[in-house]
């Protein structure tokens, strides 16, 4: 007799798989999916951080303000309008940056200089391209002070004008629009009679304060002294600027 007949009742058949195995299989699948999601998220986080750091490493800015001459240059010119624009790169995304900048300043010529050259009007222009090192603007505080300085190439121009009266011919017509002759009409004419140009190297140094405005924008104020190695006497200029970093 078989072993299942000894007790008078047949023994239940032996199943090859346990009834709990399907549930264990589904649990294992969920565990693998969760692990895959976690590993994917971990892999994506460094990429997102790197993209954010790259975006923070580059900044631009535009500013306007007053250009205040100094030294011998201030004896010949007076305060005028100044504008600048820059691109700034932070190699490590920290507090150290390299800035390439262009500056343009337009100043008036003083009356004493005009009388000396027997001119009626005049203007002075300084156009500069500089490469600067910036320290400190990458902090996280509400107010972010920084220092900057560097070297550059400066183009200084001085133009003196004489204002005169010129007689220009004017056509005369009658009430029917018919030409009847020519007449002379006096017209005020500005004529540049002296222009001076110099292109020289120079240094600059200064400080500023940046304030976050939200949405990646910062307002800033900045003062910097430019010392240009022009002939006979150096040219000094201090722009006082208010601008926006983006």
PDB file of C-alpha atoms in Angstrom:
ATOM      1  CA  UNK A   1       0.000   0.000   0.000  1.00  0.00           C
ATOM      2  CA  UNK A   2       1.162   3.468  -0.715  1.00  0.00           C
ATOM      3  CA  UNK A   3       1.849   5.884   2.057  1.00  0.00           C
ATOM      4  CA  UNK A   4      -1.271   7.876   1.150  1.00  0.00           C
ATOM      5  CA  UNK A   5      -3.548   4.903   1.780  1.00  0.00           C
ATOM      6  CA  UNK A   6      -2.365   4.104   5.299  1.00  0.00           C
ATOM      7  CA  UNK A   7      -4.632   6.492   7.136  1.00  0.00           C
ATOM      8  CA  UNK A   8      -7.641   5.642   5.012  1.00  0.00           C
ATOM      9  CA  UNK A   9      -7.690   9.105   3.487  1.00  0.00           C
ATOM     10  CA  UNK A  10      -5.743  10.271   0.481  1.00  0.00           C
ATOM     11  CA  UNK A  11      -2.938  12.824   1.148  1.00  0.00           C
ATOM     12  CA  UNK A  12      -3.126  16.191  -0.605  1.00  0.00           C
ATOM     13  CA  UNK A  13      -0.949  16.467  -3.684  1.00  0.00           C
ATOM     14  CA  UNK A  14       2.408  18.225  -3.329  1.00  0.00           C
ATOM     15  CA  UNK A  15       2.524  21.426  -5.449  1.00  0.00           C
ATOM     16  CA  UNK A  16       5.750  22.362  -7.182  1.00  0.00           C
ATOM     17  CA  UNK A  17       5.397  26.048  -6.168  1.00  0.00           C
ATOM     18  CA  UNK A  18       4.260  27.672  -2.948  1.00  0.00           C
ATOM     19  CA  UNK A  19       1.039  29.726  -3.072  1.00  0.00           C
ATOM     20  CA  UNK A  20       2.948  32.737  -1.743  1.00  0.00           C
ATOM     21  CA  UNK A  21       5.418  32.778  -4.612  1.00  0.00           C
ATOM     22  CA  UNK A  22       3.368  35.049  -6.977  1.00  0.00           C
ATOM     23  CA  UNK A  23       3.166  37.713  -4.241  1.00  0.00           C
ATOM     24  CA  UNK A  24       6.907  37.422  -3.616  1.00  0.00           C
ATOM     25  CA  UNK A  25       7.528  37.824  -7.358  1.00  0.00           C
ATOM     26  CA  UNK A  26       5.451  41.030  -7.519  1.00  0.00           C
ATOM     27  CA  UNK A  27       7.240  42.411  -4.431  1.00  0.00           C
ATOM     28  CA  UNK A  28      10.602  41.688  -6.038  1.00  0.00           C
ATOM     29  CA  UNK A  29       9.545  43.539  -9.216  1.00  0.00           C
ATOM     30  CA  UNK A  30       8.458  46.572  -7.200  1.00  0.00           C
ATOM     31  CA  UNK A  31      11.754  46.543  -5.301  1.00  0.00           C
ATOM     32  CA  UNK A  32      13.735  46.472  -8.547  1.00  0.00           C
ATOM     33  CA  UNK A  33      11.659  49.327 -10.017  1.00  0.00           C
ATOM     34  CA  UNK A  34      12.141  51.425  -6.871  1.00  0.00           C
ATOM     35  CA  UNK A  35      15.885  50.806  -6.939  1.00  0.00           C
ATOM     36  CA  UNK A  36      16.037  51.764 -10.617  1.00  0.00           C
ATOM     37  CA  UNK A  37      14.133  55.017  -9.934  1.00  0.00           C
ATOM     38  CA  UNK A  38      16.444  55.903  -7.055  1.00  0.00           C
ATOM     39  CA  UNK A  39      19.578  55.212  -9.094  1.00  0.00           C
ATOM     40  CA  UNK A  40      18.182  57.240 -12.038  1.00  0.00           C
ATOM     41  CA  UNK A  41      17.424  60.187  -9.753  1.00  0.00           C
ATOM     42  CA  UNK A  42      20.903  60.009  -8.228  1.00  0.00           C
ATOM     43  CA  UNK A  43      22.415  59.970 -11.724  1.00  0.00           C
ATOM     44  CA  UNK A  44      20.394  63.014 -12.849  1.00  0.00           C
ATOM     45  CA  UNK A  45      21.052  65.214  -9.811  1.00  0.00           C
ATOM     46  CA  UNK A  46      24.762  65.866 -10.598  1.00  0.00           C
ATOM     47  CA  UNK A  47      23.822  66.832 -14.169  1.00  0.00           C
ATOM     48  CA  UNK A  48      21.207  69.304 -12.945  1.00  0.00           C
ATOM     49  CA  UNK A  49      23.651  70.777 -10.425  1.00  0.00           C
ATOM     50  CA  UNK A  50      26.314  71.067 -13.121  1.00  0.00           C
ATOM     51  CA  UNK A  51      23.868  72.895 -15.427  1.00  0.00           C
ATOM     52  CA  UNK A  52      22.946  75.314 -12.642  1.00  0.00           C
ATOM     53  CA  UNK A  53      26.619  75.925 -11.808  1.00  0.00           C
ATOM     54  CA  UNK A  54      27.375  76.555 -15.498  1.00  0.00           C
ATOM     55  CA  UNK A  55      24.548  79.097 -15.684  1.00  0.00           C
ATOM     56  CA  UNK A  56      25.897  80.867 -12.602  1.00  0.00           C
ATOM     57  CA  UNK A  57      29.423  80.968 -14.003  1.00  0.00           C
ATOM     58  CA  UNK A  58      28.477  83.412 -16.783  1.00  0.00           C
ATOM     59  CA  UNK A  59      26.989  86.851 -16.161  1.00  0.00           C
ATOM     60  CA  UNK A  60      26.553  90.044 -18.160  1.00  0.00           C
ATOM     61  CA  UNK A  61      25.906  93.611 -17.132  1.00  0.00           C
ATOM     62  CA  UNK A  62      25.005  97.076 -18.395  1.00  0.00           C
ATOM     63  CA  UNK A  63      25.445 100.365 -16.537  1.00  0.00           C
ATOM     64  CA  UNK A  64      25.250 104.139 -16.970  1.00  0.00           C
ATOM     65  CA  UNK A  65      26.420 107.004 -14.827  1.00  0.00           C
ATOM     66  CA  UNK A  66      28.765 109.950 -14.510  1.00  0.00           C
ATOM     67  CA  UNK A  67      32.382 110.056 -15.629  1.00  0.00           C
ATOM     68  CA  UNK A  68      34.485 112.311 -13.370  1.00  0.00           C
ATOM     69  CA  UNK A  69      37.863 113.402 -14.790  1.00  0.00           C
ATOM     70  CA  UNK A  70      40.884 113.868 -12.528  1.00  0.00           C
ATOM     71  CA  UNK A  71      44.418 115.257 -12.662  1.00  0.00           C
ATOM     72  CA  UNK A  72      45.474 117.360 -15.647  1.00  0.00           C
ATOM     73  CA  UNK A  73      42.566 115.908 -17.599  1.00  0.00           C
ATOM     74  CA  UNK A  74      40.150 117.578 -15.160  1.00  0.00           C
ATOM     75  CA  UNK A  75      41.730 120.968 -15.962  1.00  0.00           C
ATOM     76  CA  UNK A  76      40.536 120.628 -19.553  1.00  0.00           C
ATOM     77  CA  UNK A  77      37.277 118.682 -19.263  1.00  0.00           C
ATOM     78  CA  UNK A  78      34.245 118.467 -16.972  1.00  0.00           C
ATOM     79  CA  UNK A  79      32.023 115.607 -15.749  1.00  0.00           C
ATOM     80  CA  UNK A  80      30.116 113.827 -18.502  1.00  0.00           C
ATOM     81  CA  UNK A  81      28.044 110.754 -19.297  1.00  0.00           C
ATOM     82  CA  UNK A  82      29.543 107.253 -19.095  1.00  0.00           C
ATOM     83  CA  UNK A  83      28.244 103.829 -20.066  1.00  0.00           C
ATOM     84  CA  UNK A  84      29.667 100.315 -19.837  1.00  0.00           C
ATOM     85  CA  UNK A  85      28.871  96.708 -20.649  1.00  0.00           C
ATOM     86  CA  UNK A  86      30.629  93.528 -19.568  1.00  0.00           C
ATOM     87  CA  UNK A  87      30.718  89.744 -19.697  1.00  0.00           C
ATOM     88  CA  UNK A  88      31.913  87.933 -16.574  1.00  0.00           C
ATOM     89  CA  UNK A  89      33.090  84.339 -16.144  1.00  0.00           C
ATOM     90  CA  UNK A  90      33.579  82.452 -12.866  1.00  0.00           C
ATOM     91  CA  UNK A  91      35.905  79.473 -13.471  1.00  0.00           C
ATOM     92  CA  UNK A  92      34.736  77.619 -10.343  1.00  0.00           C
ATOM     93  CA  UNK A  93      31.346  79.280  -9.800  1.00  0.00           C
ATOM     94  CA  UNK A  94      32.754  80.879  -6.630  1.00  0.00           C
ATOM     95  CA  UNK A  95      33.825  84.371  -5.579  1.00  0.00           C
ATOM     96  CA  UNK A  96      36.564  84.829  -8.186  1.00  0.00           C
ATOM     97  CA  UNK A  97      35.687  86.037 -11.704  1.00  0.00           C
ATOM     98  CA  UNK A  98      37.273  87.347 -14.897  1.00  0.00           C
ATOM     99  CA  UNK A  99      35.513  90.289 -16.570  1.00  0.00           C
ATOM    100  CA  UNK A 100      35.888  91.618 -20.118  1.00  0.00           C
ATOM    101  CA  UNK A 101      34.418  95.117 -20.336  1.00  0.00           C
ATOM    102  CA  UNK A 102      33.870  98.013 -22.701  1.00  0.00           C
ATOM    103  CA  UNK A 103      33.498 101.606 -21.430  1.00  0.00           C
ATOM    104  CA  UNK A 104      32.538 104.804 -23.249  1.00  0.00           C
ATOM    105  CA  UNK A 105      32.688 108.278 -21.704  1.00  0.00           C
ATOM    106  CA  UNK A 106      31.725 111.594 -23.308  1.00  0.00           C
ATOM    107  CA  UNK A 107      32.826 114.786 -21.521  1.00  0.00           C
ATOM    108  CA  UNK A 108      32.547 118.522 -22.159  1.00  0.00           C
ATOM    109  CA  UNK A 109      35.577 120.735 -22.716  1.00  0.00           C
ATOM    110  CA  UNK A 110      36.029 123.557 -20.189  1.00  0.00           C
ATOM    111  CA  UNK A 111      35.667 127.175 -21.250  1.00  0.00           C
ATOM    112  CA  UNK A 112      39.310 127.954 -20.380  1.00  0.00           C
ATOM    113  CA  UNK A 113      40.466 125.291 -22.827  1.00  0.00           C
ATOM    114  CA  UNK A 114      38.133 126.617 -25.529  1.00  0.00           C
ATOM    115  CA  UNK A 115      39.504 130.143 -25.103  1.00  0.00           C
ATOM    116  CA  UNK A 116      43.061 128.873 -25.188  1.00  0.00           C
ATOM    117  CA  UNK A 117      42.513 127.250 -28.586  1.00  0.00           C
ATOM    118  CA  UNK A 118      40.114 129.959 -29.792  1.00  0.00           C
ATOM    119  CA  UNK A 119      37.332 127.432 -30.178  1.00  0.00           C
ATOM    120  CA  UNK A 120      33.618 127.850 -29.654  1.00  0.00           C
ATOM    121  CA  UNK A 121      32.695 124.270 -28.700  1.00  0.00           C
ATOM    122  CA  UNK A 122      34.466 121.042 -27.900  1.00  0.00           C
ATOM    123  CA  UNK A 123      34.075 117.472 -26.675  1.00  0.00           C
ATOM    124  CA  UNK A 124      36.310 114.765 -25.239  1.00  0.00           C
ATOM    125  CA  UNK A 125      35.691 111.029 -25.602  1.00  0.00           C
ATOM    126  CA  UNK A 126      37.353 108.049 -23.947  1.00  0.00           C
ATOM    127  CA  UNK A 127      36.640 104.547 -25.298  1.00  0.00           C
ATOM    128  CA  UNK A 128      38.204 101.628 -23.440  1.00  0.00           C
ATOM    129  CA  UNK A 129      38.411  97.862 -23.517  1.00  0.00           C
ATOM    130  CA  UNK A 130      39.602  96.282 -20.261  1.00  0.00           C
ATOM    131  CA  UNK A 131      40.255  92.833 -18.797  1.00  0.00           C
ATOM    132  CA  UNK A 132      39.679  92.680 -15.035  1.00  0.00           C
ATOM    133  CA  UNK A 133      39.825  90.358 -12.053  1.00  0.00           C
ATOM    134  CA  UNK A 134      36.755  90.494  -9.757  1.00  0.00           C
ATOM    135  CA  UNK A 135      36.866  89.233  -6.160  1.00  0.00           C
ATOM    136  CA  UNK A 136      33.862  88.761  -3.898  1.00  0.00           C
ATOM    137  CA  UNK A 137      30.691  89.280  -5.964  1.00  0.00           C
ATOM    138  CA  UNK A 138      29.671  85.616  -5.916  1.00  0.00           C
ATOM    139  CA  UNK A 139      28.570  85.433  -2.270  1.00  0.00           C
ATOM    140  CA  UNK A 140      25.125  84.501  -1.001  1.00  0.00           C
ATOM    141  CA  UNK A 141      24.366  87.487   1.226  1.00  0.00           C
ATOM    142  CA  UNK A 142      21.724  90.120   0.639  1.00  0.00           C
ATOM    143  CA  UNK A 143      24.442  92.707  -0.044  1.00  0.00           C
ATOM    144  CA  UNK A 144      27.487  91.490  -1.954  1.00  0.00           C
ATOM    145  CA  UNK A 145      30.519  93.820  -1.979  1.00  0.00           C
ATOM    146  CA  UNK A 146      33.359  93.158  -4.395  1.00  0.00           C
ATOM    147  CA  UNK A 147      36.721  94.495  -5.563  1.00  0.00           C
ATOM    148  CA  UNK A 148      37.976  94.627  -9.134  1.00  0.00           C
ATOM    149  CA  UNK A 149      40.930  95.825 -11.172  1.00  0.00           C
ATOM    150  CA  UNK A 150      42.873  95.134 -14.331  1.00  0.00           C
ATOM    151  CA  UNK A 151      44.513  96.436 -17.490  1.00  0.00           C
ATOM    152  CA  UNK A 152      43.162  97.842 -20.721  1.00  0.00           C
ATOM    153  CA  UNK A 153      43.565  99.793 -23.938  1.00  0.00           C
ATOM    154  CA  UNK A 154      42.177 103.359 -24.017  1.00  0.00           C
ATOM    155  CA  UNK A 155      41.404 105.651 -26.946  1.00  0.00           C
ATOM    156  CA  UNK A 156      41.190 109.330 -25.988  1.00  0.00           C
ATOM    157  CA  UNK A 157      39.865 111.891 -28.475  1.00  0.00           C
ATOM    158  CA  UNK A 158      39.547 115.672 -28.188  1.00  0.00           C
ATOM    159  CA  UNK A 159      37.609 117.641 -30.816  1.00  0.00           C
ATOM    160  CA  UNK A 160      37.410 121.453 -30.971  1.00  0.00           C
ATOM    161  CA  UNK A 161      34.825 123.214 -33.129  1.00  0.00           C
ATOM    162  CA  UNK A 162      34.413 126.734 -34.432  1.00  0.00           C
ATOM    163  CA  UNK A 163      30.958 128.089 -35.083  1.00  0.00           C
ATOM    164  CA  UNK A 164      30.615 130.429 -38.037  1.00  0.00           C
ATOM    165  CA  UNK A 165      28.048 131.915 -40.349  1.00  0.00           C
ATOM    166  CA  UNK A 166      27.943 130.803 -43.962  1.00  0.00           C
ATOM    167  CA  UNK A 167      25.931 132.329 -46.782  1.00  0.00           C
ATOM    168  CA  UNK A 168      24.045 129.611 -48.659  1.00  0.00           C
ATOM    169  CA  UNK A 169      22.104 130.201 -51.875  1.00  0.00           C
ATOM    170  CA  UNK A 170      18.314 129.948 -51.609  1.00  0.00           C
ATOM    171  CA  UNK A 171      15.889 129.765 -54.528  1.00  0.00           C
ATOM    172  CA  UNK A 172      13.236 132.480 -54.738  1.00  0.00           C
ATOM    173  CA  UNK A 173       9.821 131.724 -56.209  1.00  0.00           C
ATOM    174  CA  UNK A 174       6.747 133.841 -56.810  1.00  0.00           C
ATOM    175  CA  UNK A 175       3.185 133.188 -55.636  1.00  0.00           C
ATOM    176  CA  UNK A 176       2.668 130.838 -58.574  1.00  0.00           C
ATOM    177  CA  UNK A 177       5.706 128.718 -57.687  1.00  0.00           C
ATOM    178  CA  UNK A 178       7.775 130.037 -60.566  1.00  0.00           C
ATOM    179  CA  UNK A 179      11.518 130.482 -60.068  1.00  0.00           C
ATOM    180  CA  UNK A 180      12.528 134.125 -60.020  1.00  0.00           C
ATOM    181  CA  UNK A 181      16.133 134.066 -58.790  1.00  0.00           C
ATOM    182  CA  UNK A 182      18.621 133.282 -56.022  1.00  0.00           C
ATOM    183  CA  UNK A 183      19.272 134.928 -52.662  1.00  0.00           C
ATOM    184  CA  UNK A 184      21.883 134.421 -49.939  1.00  0.00           C
ATOM    185  CA  UNK A 185      20.818 133.108 -46.535  1.00  0.00           C
ATOM    186  CA  UNK A 186      23.029 133.101 -43.459  1.00  0.00           C
ATOM    187  CA  UNK A 187      23.318 129.661 -41.777  1.00  0.00           C
ATOM    188  CA  UNK A 188      25.197 128.799 -38.565  1.00  0.00           C
ATOM    189  CA  UNK A 189      27.788 126.127 -39.281  1.00  0.00           C
ATOM    190  CA  UNK A 190      29.934 124.110 -36.856  1.00  0.00           C
ATOM    191  CA  UNK A 191      33.337 123.285 -38.261  1.00  0.00           C
ATOM    192  CA  UNK A 192      35.843 121.036 -36.437  1.00  0.00           C
ATOM    193  CA  UNK A 193      39.270 122.566 -36.825  1.00  0.00           C
ATOM    194  CA  UNK A 194      41.352 120.556 -34.339  1.00  0.00           C
ATOM    195  CA  UNK A 195      41.185 116.899 -33.390  1.00  0.00           C
ATOM    196  CA  UNK A 196      43.598 115.040 -31.131  1.00  0.00           C
ATOM    197  CA  UNK A 197      43.760 111.251 -30.722  1.00  0.00           C
ATOM    198  CA  UNK A 198      45.840 109.016 -28.486  1.00  0.00           C
ATOM    199  CA  UNK A 199      45.655 105.255 -27.937  1.00  0.00           C
ATOM    200  CA  UNK A 200      47.461 104.090 -24.821  1.00  0.00           C
ATOM    201  CA  UNK A 201      47.483 101.358 -22.193  1.00  0.00           C
ATOM    202  CA  UNK A 202      46.162 101.924 -18.716  1.00  0.00           C
ATOM    203  CA  UNK A 203      45.218 100.437 -15.371  1.00  0.00           C
ATOM    204  CA  UNK A 204      41.998 100.494 -13.376  1.00  0.00           C
ATOM    205  CA  UNK A 205      40.890  99.552  -9.855  1.00  0.00           C
ATOM    206  CA  UNK A 206      37.733 100.020  -7.825  1.00  0.00           C
ATOM    207  CA  UNK A 207      34.912  98.508  -5.812  1.00  0.00           C
ATOM    208  CA  UNK A 208      31.188  97.885  -6.027  1.00  0.00           C
ATOM    209  CA  UNK A 209      28.154  96.449  -4.281  1.00  0.00           C
ATOM    210  CA  UNK A 210      25.637  94.042  -5.856  1.00  0.00           C
ATOM    211  CA  UNK A 211      22.112  93.419  -4.526  1.00  0.00           C
ATOM    212  CA  UNK A 212      19.988  90.433  -5.692  1.00  0.00           C
ATOM    213  CA  UNK A 213      16.646  91.473  -7.226  1.00  0.00           C
ATOM    214  CA  UNK A 214      15.199  88.042  -7.965  1.00  0.00           C
ATOM    215  CA  UNK A 215      14.824  85.988 -11.158  1.00  0.00           C
ATOM    216  CA  UNK A 216      18.598  85.885 -11.571  1.00  0.00           C
ATOM    217  CA  UNK A 217      18.958  89.692 -11.719  1.00  0.00           C
ATOM    218  CA  UNK A 218      21.183  91.895  -9.572  1.00  0.00           C
ATOM    219  CA  UNK A 219      21.376  95.642  -9.250  1.00  0.00           C
ATOM    220  CA  UNK A 220      24.794  97.133  -8.607  1.00  0.00           C
ATOM    221  CA  UNK A 221      26.650 100.372  -7.986  1.00  0.00           C
ATOM    222  CA  UNK A 222      30.308 100.717  -8.804  1.00  0.00           C
ATOM    223  CA  UNK A 223      33.153 103.243  -8.691  1.00  0.00           C
ATOM    224  CA  UNK A 224      36.480 102.686 -10.414  1.00  0.00           C
ATOM    225  CA  UNK A 225      39.546 104.794 -11.149  1.00  0.00           C
ATOM    226  CA  UNK A 226      41.144 104.551 -14.608  1.00  0.00           C
ATOM    227  CA  UNK A 227      44.731 105.723 -15.052  1.00  0.00           C
ATOM    228  CA  UNK A 228      45.687 106.078 -18.740  1.00  0.00           C
ATOM    229  CA  UNK A 229      49.355 106.461 -19.730  1.00  0.00           C
ATOM    230  CA  UNK A 230      48.841 109.298 -22.222  1.00  0.00           C
ATOM    231  CA  UNK A 231      51.696 111.531 -23.395  1.00  0.00           C
ATOM    232  CA  UNK A 232      52.801 114.615 -21.415  1.00  0.00           C
ATOM    233  CA  UNK A 233      50.264 114.002 -18.640  1.00  0.00           C
ATOM    234  CA  UNK A 234      48.287 110.971 -17.593  1.00  0.00           C
ATOM    235  CA  UNK A 235      44.534 110.866 -18.109  1.00  0.00           C
ATOM    236  CA  UNK A 236      42.452 110.078 -15.046  1.00  0.00           C
ATOM    237  CA  UNK A 237      38.759 109.104 -15.124  1.00  0.00           C
ATOM    238  CA  UNK A 238      36.448 107.776 -12.399  1.00  0.00           C
ATOM    239  CA  UNK A 239      33.082 106.419 -13.622  1.00  0.00           C
ATOM    240  CA  UNK A 240      30.327 106.299 -10.974  1.00  0.00           C
ATOM    241  CA  UNK A 241      27.900 103.716 -12.337  1.00  0.00           C
ATOM    242  CA  UNK A 242      24.495 102.210 -11.563  1.00  0.00           C
ATOM    243  CA  UNK A 243      23.644  99.065 -13.475  1.00  0.00           C
ATOM    244  CA  UNK A 244      21.975  95.681 -13.816  1.00  0.00           C
ATOM    245  CA  UNK A 245      23.639  92.258 -13.816  1.00  0.00           C
ATOM    246  CA  UNK A 246      21.893  89.349 -15.519  1.00  0.00           C
TER     247      UNK A 246
END
